[in-house]
CSV table of C-alpha atoms and ligand atoms in Angstrom, one decimal:
chain,number,residue,atom,x,y,z
A,138,MET,CA,12.2,-19.4,69.2
A,139,MET,CA,13.7,-19.2,72.7
A,140,LYS,CA,11.4,-20.3,75.5
A,141,ALA,CA,11.8,-18.6,78.8
A,142,THR,CA,11.2,-21.0,81.7
A,143,ILE,CA,10.7,-20.1,85.3
A,144,PRO,CA,11.6,-22.8,87.8
A,145,SER,CA,8.6,-24.2,89.7
A,146,GLU,CA,8.4,-23.9,93.5
A,147,ASP,CA,9.6,-27.5,93.8
A,148,GLU,CA,12.5,-26.9,91.5
A,149,LEU,CA,13.5,-23.8,93.4
A,150,ASN,CA,13.3,-25.7,96.7
A,151,ALA,CA,15.5,-28.4,95.2
A,152,MET,CA,18.1,-25.8,94.1
A,153,ARG,CA,18.0,-24.3,97.6
A,154,ALA,CA,18.5,-27.6,99.2
A,155,LEU,CA,21.5,-28.3,96.9
A,156,ARG,CA,23.0,-25.0,97.9
A,157,VAL,CA,22.6,-25.7,101.6
A,158,GLU,CA,24.1,-29.2,101.1
A,159,GLY,CA,27.1,-27.6,99.3
A,160,ALA,CA,27.5,-25.2,102.2
A,161,ARG,CA,27.6,-28.0,104.6
A,162,HIS,CA,30.5,-29.7,102.7
A,163,ASN,CA,32.4,-26.5,102.0
A,164,LYS,CA,35.9,-27.1,103.5
A,165,THR,CA,36.7,-23.4,103.6
A,166,CYS,CA,33.8,-22.9,106.0
A,167,PHE,CA,35.0,-21.8,109.5
A,168,THR,CA,33.2,-24.7,111.1
A,169,HIS,CA,35.2,-27.2,109.1
A,170,TRP,CA,38.8,-26.0,109.8
A,171,PHE,CA,38.5,-24.1,113.1
A,172,PRO,CA,38.1,-27.3,115.3
A,173,ALA,CA,41.4,-28.5,114.0
A,174,VAL,CA,43.1,-25.2,115.0
A,175,GLN,CA,41.5,-25.5,118.5
A,176,ALA,CA,42.5,-29.2,118.9
A,177,LEU,CA,46.1,-28.4,118.0
A,178,GLY,CA,46.2,-25.5,120.4
A,179,ILE,CA,47.4,-23.0,117.8
A,180,ARG,CA,46.9,-19.5,119.1
A,181,HIS,CA,43.6,-18.2,117.8
A,182,PRO,CA,41.0,-15.6,118.8
A,183,ARG,CA,38.3,-16.9,121.1
A,184,SER,CA,35.3,-17.5,118.8
A,185,GLU,CA,31.7,-18.4,119.0
A,186,VAL,CA,29.7,-19.8,116.1
A,187,ILE,CA,26.1,-18.6,115.8
A,188,PRO,CA,23.8,-20.5,113.4
A,189,PHE,CA,22.6,-18.2,110.5
A,190,PRO,CA,20.1,-20.3,108.6
A,191,ASP,CA,19.6,-20.0,104.8
A,192,ARG,CA,16.1,-18.5,105.3
A,193,LEU,CA,17.6,-15.6,107.3
A,194,THR,CA,19.9,-14.8,104.4
A,195,GLY,CA,17.0,-15.0,102.0
A,196,HIS,CA,14.9,-12.6,104.0
A,197,ILE,CA,17.8,-10.1,104.3
A,198,LEU,CA,18.4,-10.2,100.6
A,199,ASN,CA,14.7,-9.6,100.0
A,200,GLU,CA,14.7,-6.8,102.6
A,201,GLU,CA,12.0,-8.5,104.6
A,202,PHE,CA,13.3,-7.4,107.9
A,203,GLY,CA,10.0,-7.5,109.8
A,204,VAL,CA,9.8,-11.3,109.7
A,205,ILE,CA,13.3,-11.8,111.1
A,206,ASP,CA,13.5,-9.0,113.6
A,207,ALA,CA,13.3,-11.3,116.6
A,208,GLU,CA,15.9,-13.7,115.1
A,209,LEU,CA,18.3,-10.8,114.4
A,210,ARG,CA,17.8,-9.5,117.9
A,211,ALA,CA,18.6,-12.9,119.4
A,212,ILE,CA,21.8,-13.0,117.3
A,213,VAL,CA,22.7,-9.5,118.7
A,214,ALA,CA,22.0,-10.8,122.2
A,215,SER,CA,24.5,-13.7,121.6
A,216,ILE,CA,27.1,-11.2,120.3
A,217,ARG,CA,26.6,-9.1,123.4
A,218,ALA,CA,26.9,-12.1,125.8
A,219,PHE,CA,30.2,-13.0,124.1
A,220,GLY,CA,31.3,-9.3,124.3
A,221,ALA,CA,30.5,-9.3,128.0
A,222,GLU,CA,32.8,-12.2,128.5
A,223,VAL,CA,35.8,-11.3,126.2
A,224,GLY,CA,35.5,-7.5,126.0
A,225,TYR,CA,35.2,-5.0,123.1
A,226,PRO,CA,35.8,-4.3,120.3
A,227,LEU,CA,34.7,-7.5,118.7
A,228,PHE,CA,35.2,-9.0,115.2
A,229,ILE,CA,32.4,-10.6,113.3
A,230,LYS,CA,32.3,-12.5,110.0
A,231,ASN,CA,30.2,-15.1,108.4
A,232,SER,CA,31.7,-18.5,108.1
A,233,LEU,CA,33.4,-17.5,104.8
A,234,PHE,CA,33.9,-13.8,104.7
A,235,SER,CA,34.3,-10.7,106.8
A,236,GLY,CA,33.7,-7.8,104.5
A,237,LYS,CA,37.0,-6.4,105.7
A,238,HIS,CA,37.1,-3.7,103.0
A,239,ASP,CA,34.1,-2.1,104.6
A,240,TRP,CA,35.5,-2.6,108.1
A,241,VAL,CA,33.5,-0.2,110.3
A,242,ASP,CA,30.3,-1.1,108.5
A,243,THR,CA,30.8,-4.8,108.5
A,244,CYS,CA,33.3,-6.8,110.7
A,245,PHE,CA,34.4,-4.3,113.4
A,246,ILE,CA,32.0,-4.1,116.3
A,247,ALA,CA,32.9,-1.0,118.3
A,248,GLU,CA,32.4,-0.8,122.1
A,249,GLY,CA,29.1,1.0,122.5
A,250,ALA,CA,27.6,-0.1,119.2
A,251,SER,CA,23.8,0.0,119.4
A,252,ASP,CA,21.7,-3.1,118.6
A,253,GLU,CA,20.6,-1.3,115.4
A,254,ARG,CA,24.2,-0.7,114.4
A,255,ILE,CA,25.1,-4.3,114.9
A,256,ILE,CA,22.1,-5.5,112.9
A,257,SER,CA,23.0,-3.1,110.1
A,258,GLN,CA,26.5,-4.5,110.0
A,259,ILE,CA,25.2,-8.1,109.8
A,260,ILE,CA,22.9,-7.0,107.0
A,261,ASN,CA,25.8,-5.3,105.1
A,262,LEU,CA,27.9,-8.5,105.6
A,263,THR,CA,25.1,-10.6,104.2
A,264,HIS,CA,24.6,-8.3,101.2
A,265,PHE,CA,28.3,-7.8,100.3
A,266,TRP,CA,28.9,-11.6,100.5
A,267,ALA,CA,25.9,-12.3,98.2
A,268,ILE,CA,27.4,-9.9,95.7
A,269,CYS,CA,30.9,-11.6,95.9
A,270,SER,CA,29.9,-15.3,95.9
A,271,HIS,CA,27.3,-17.9,95.2
A,272,ASP,CA,28.5,-19.9,98.2
A,273,LEU,CA,26.2,-19.9,101.1
A,274,SER,CA,27.3,-19.3,104.7
A,275,LEU,CA,25.2,-20.9,107.4
A,276,TYR,CA,26.9,-19.3,110.3
A,277,LEU,CA,27.9,-16.0,111.8
A,278,VAL,CA,31.1,-16.0,113.9
A,279,VAL,CA,31.9,-13.6,116.7
A,280,ARG,CA,35.5,-13.3,117.7
A,281,GLU,CA,37.8,-11.8,120.3
A,282,PHE,CA,39.5,-8.8,118.7
A,283,VAL,CA,43.3,-9.2,118.4
A,284,PRO,CA,45.0,-5.9,119.2
A,285,THR,CA,47.5,-4.9,116.5
A,286,LYS,CA,49.9,-2.1,115.7
A,287,ALA,CA,48.5,-0.6,112.5
A,288,VAL,CA,51.1,1.0,110.2
A,289,PHE,CA,48.3,2.9,108.5
A,290,HIS,CA,44.6,2.5,107.7
A,291,ALA,CA,43.0,1.8,104.4
A,292,PHE,CA,39.6,1.2,102.9
A,293,ASN,CA,36.9,2.0,105.4
A,294,GLY,CA,39.1,2.4,108.5
A,295,MET,CA,40.8,-1.0,108.3
A,296,PRO,CA,44.1,-1.2,110.2
A,297,ILE,CA,46.9,-2.5,107.9
A,298,THR,CA,49.2,-4.5,110.0
A,299,ALA,CA,51.7,-7.4,109.7
A,300,GLU,CA,50.0,-10.5,108.3
A,301,PHE,CA,51.3,-13.5,106.4
A,302,ARG,CA,49.7,-16.2,104.3
A,303,LEU,CA,51.3,-19.6,104.1
A,304,PHE,CA,50.3,-22.3,101.6
A,305,ALA,CA,50.6,-25.9,102.8
A,306,ARG,CA,49.8,-29.2,101.3
A,307,ASP,CA,49.4,-32.2,103.6
A,308,GLY,CA,52.0,-30.9,106.0
A,309,VAL,CA,54.4,-29.5,103.4
A,310,ILE,CA,54.8,-25.7,103.3
A,311,GLU,CA,54.9,-24.9,99.6
A,312,GLY,CA,55.2,-21.1,99.8
A,313,TRP,CA,54.1,-17.9,101.5
A,314,GLN,CA,53.4,-14.3,100.9
A,315,PRO,CA,52.9,-11.1,102.8
A,316,TYR,CA,49.2,-10.7,103.2
A,317,TRP,CA,48.8,-7.2,101.7
A,318,PRO,CA,50.2,-6.7,98.1
A,319,GLU,CA,50.7,-3.0,97.3
A,320,HIS,CA,48.1,-3.1,94.5
A,321,ALA,CA,45.4,-4.1,96.8
A,322,ILE,CA,45.5,-1.0,99.0
A,323,GLN,CA,42.9,1.6,98.5
A,324,GLU,CA,42.3,4.9,100.3
A,325,PRO,CA,45.4,4.8,102.5
A,326,ASP,CA,45.4,7.4,105.2
A,327,VAL,CA,49.1,8.4,105.0
A,328,GLU,CA,51.3,9.6,102.2
A,329,ASN,CA,54.2,7.2,102.8
A,330,TRP,CA,52.0,4.1,103.0
A,331,ALA,CA,53.9,2.1,100.5
A,332,ASP,CA,57.1,2.4,102.5
A,333,ARG,CA,55.2,1.4,105.7
A,334,LEU,CA,53.8,-1.6,103.9
A,335,LYS,CA,57.3,-2.6,102.7
A,336,ALA,CA,58.5,-2.5,106.3
A,337,ILE,CA,56.1,-5.2,107.5
A,338,GLU,CA,56.4,-7.6,104.6
A,339,GLU,CA,59.1,-9.9,106.0
A,340,PRO,CA,58.4,-11.9,109.2
A,341,LEU,CA,61.2,-12.5,111.7
A,342,GLU,CA,62.9,-15.8,111.0
A,343,ALA,CA,61.8,-17.2,114.3
A,344,ASN,CA,58.2,-16.2,113.5
A,345,MET,CA,58.4,-17.8,110.1
A,346,SER,CA,59.5,-21.1,111.6
A,347,TRP,CA,56.7,-20.8,114.2
A,348,MET,CA,54.1,-20.2,111.5
A,349,MET,CA,55.5,-23.0,109.3
A,350,GLU,CA,55.3,-25.5,112.1
A,351,ARG,CA,51.7,-24.6,112.9
A,352,ALA,CA,50.6,-24.4,109.2
A,353,SER,CA,52.2,-27.8,108.6
A,354,ALA,CA,50.4,-29.4,111.6
A,355,VAL,CA,47.0,-28.0,110.7
A,356,SER,CA,47.2,-28.9,107.0
A,357,SER,CA,48.3,-32.5,107.8
A,358,GLN,CA,45.5,-32.8,110.3
A,359,LEU,CA,42.9,-31.6,107.8
A,360,GLY,CA,44.5,-33.1,104.7
A,361,GLY,CA,44.8,-31.4,101.4
A,362,TYR,CA,46.0,-28.0,100.2
A,363,TRP,CA,45.4,-25.0,102.4
A,364,SER,CA,46.1,-21.3,102.8
A,365,ILE,CA,46.7,-20.3,106.4
A,366,ASP,CA,46.6,-16.7,107.5
A,367,PHE,CA,48.5,-15.4,110.5
A,368,LEU,CA,48.0,-12.0,112.1
A,369,GLN,CA,50.7,-10.4,114.2
A,370,ASP,CA,49.6,-8.6,117.4
A,371,ASP,CA,50.9,-5.5,119.1
A,372,GLU,CA,53.4,-7.6,121.1
A,373,GLY,CA,54.7,-9.4,118.0
A,374,ARG,CA,52.9,-12.7,118.6
A,375,LEU,CA,51.2,-14.5,115.8
A,376,TRP,CA,47.6,-15.7,115.7
A,377,LEU,CA,46.1,-18.1,113.2
A,378,ILE,CA,43.0,-16.2,112.1
A,379,ASP,CA,41.8,-17.7,108.8
A,380,MET,CA,42.1,-20.7,106.5
A,381,ALA,CA,40.8,-21.5,103.1
A,382,GLU,CA,41.2,-24.2,100.5
A,383,GLY,CA,44.5,-23.4,98.8
A,384,GLY,CA,43.2,-23.6,95.3
A,385,ARG,CA,40.5,-21.0,96.1
A,386,SER,CA,42.8,-18.6,97.9
A,387,TYR,CA,44.4,-15.5,96.4
A,388,ARG,CA,48.0,-16.1,95.5
A,389,CYS,CA,49.9,-13.0,94.6
A,390,PRO,CA,52.0,-13.4,91.4
A,391,THR,CA,54.6,-10.9,92.6
A,392,GLY,CA,54.6,-11.5,96.4
A,393,TYR,CA,54.5,-15.3,96.5
A,394,ARG,CA,57.7,-16.9,97.6
A,395,ASP,CA,57.8,-20.4,96.2
A,396,LEU,CA,59.6,-22.7,98.6
A,397,MET,CA,59.3,-25.7,96.3
A,398,THR,CA,61.4,-24.3,93.5
A,399,ASP,CA,63.9,-22.9,96.0
A,400,LYS,CA,64.3,-26.5,97.2
A,401,ALA,CA,64.6,-28.0,93.7
B,731,ADP,N1,39.9,-11.5,115.5
B,731,ADP,C1,40.5,-10.5,114.9
B,731,ADP,N2,41.0,-9.4,115.5
B,731,ADP,C2,41.5,-8.4,114.8
B,731,ADP,N3,41.6,-8.3,113.5
B,731,ADP,C3,41.1,-9.4,112.8
B,731,ADP,C4,40.5,-10.5,113.4
B,731,ADP,N4,40.1,-11.4,112.5
B,731,ADP,C5,40.5,-10.8,111.3
B,731,ADP,N5,41.0,-9.6,111.5
B,731,ADP,C6,41.5,-8.7,110.4
B,731,ADP,O1,40.5,-8.8,109.4
B,731,ADP,C7,41.0,-9.3,108.2
B,731,ADP,C8,39.9,-10.2,107.5
B,731,ADP,O2,39.6,-11.3,108.4
B,731,ADP,P1,39.3,-12.7,107.8
B,731,ADP,O3,38.8,-13.5,109.0
B,731,ADP,O4,40.5,-13.3,107.2
B,731,ADP,O5,38.2,-12.5,106.8
B,731,ADP,P2,38.3,-12.7,105.2
B,731,ADP,O6,38.2,-14.1,104.9
B,731,ADP,O7,37.1,-11.9,104.7
B,731,ADP,O8,39.5,-12.1,104.7
B,731,ADP,C9,42.3,-10.1,108.6
B,731,ADP,O9,43.1,-10.2,107.5
B,731,ADP,C10,42.8,-9.2,109.7
B,731,ADP,O10,43.5,-8.1,109.3
B,732,MG,MG1,40.7,-14.2,105.1
């Protein structure tokens, strides 16, 4: 006969502590790779890291909002202080995920958003991340918003714009892909979206070399295999906006350009 066992309070606490420990060592976490980007002076959005302790995530998932009201309001105050310095809109994410597919309800903080609105976006971000992954995030990140030229919008108001993902291992660029594969687009707001997407899939040669140099530098600095994402702004300049361990990053079977076989 099967015996159902419920973990004791001590066992639960030990599991929680393990998860927090895992989060502290997670190389994909913003706090691990971002200091290298800063130190190398690679163009990046100004960013502030706000601690978001495990217990806060726990209370949000259990919908115990009363207990954390003051903490959430303090986080909103930090976001507002940052906004007063760098201007709106702002971009928020946790240290692993932005919830970009829900754009206006997660990562995009519009000018004039109320405190309640910002809190609800933080709550959405926390819930959507918990659905996607078992990895814990211990931080919220608030970022300067990079102005881009959207070729169309998809999902929940998200601007689709030129972005590129490079894969680099210890300084060697192994390949790259346009950030948005056609099959990933949902709810586009124009008819000819596929043509518009095609038009932004190739970076200028000079931009490719620029990205390769930076991706090579940051991957050697950190060591190991990385995906490095660059976003092109409305003046054509590239910004390093995201990194993740290469083996955990989406590699598109059709869009990936393998530079290692090209070399062989
Ligand atoms: N600072 C920013 N300003 C403007 N758009 C941004 C900014 N950061 C991210 N984005 C947009 O949001 C998308 C998701 O951001 P990202 O930080 O990569 O989160 P995730 O890891 O969830 O994909 C990016 O691909 C880019 O299109
Ligand atoms: Mg990303």
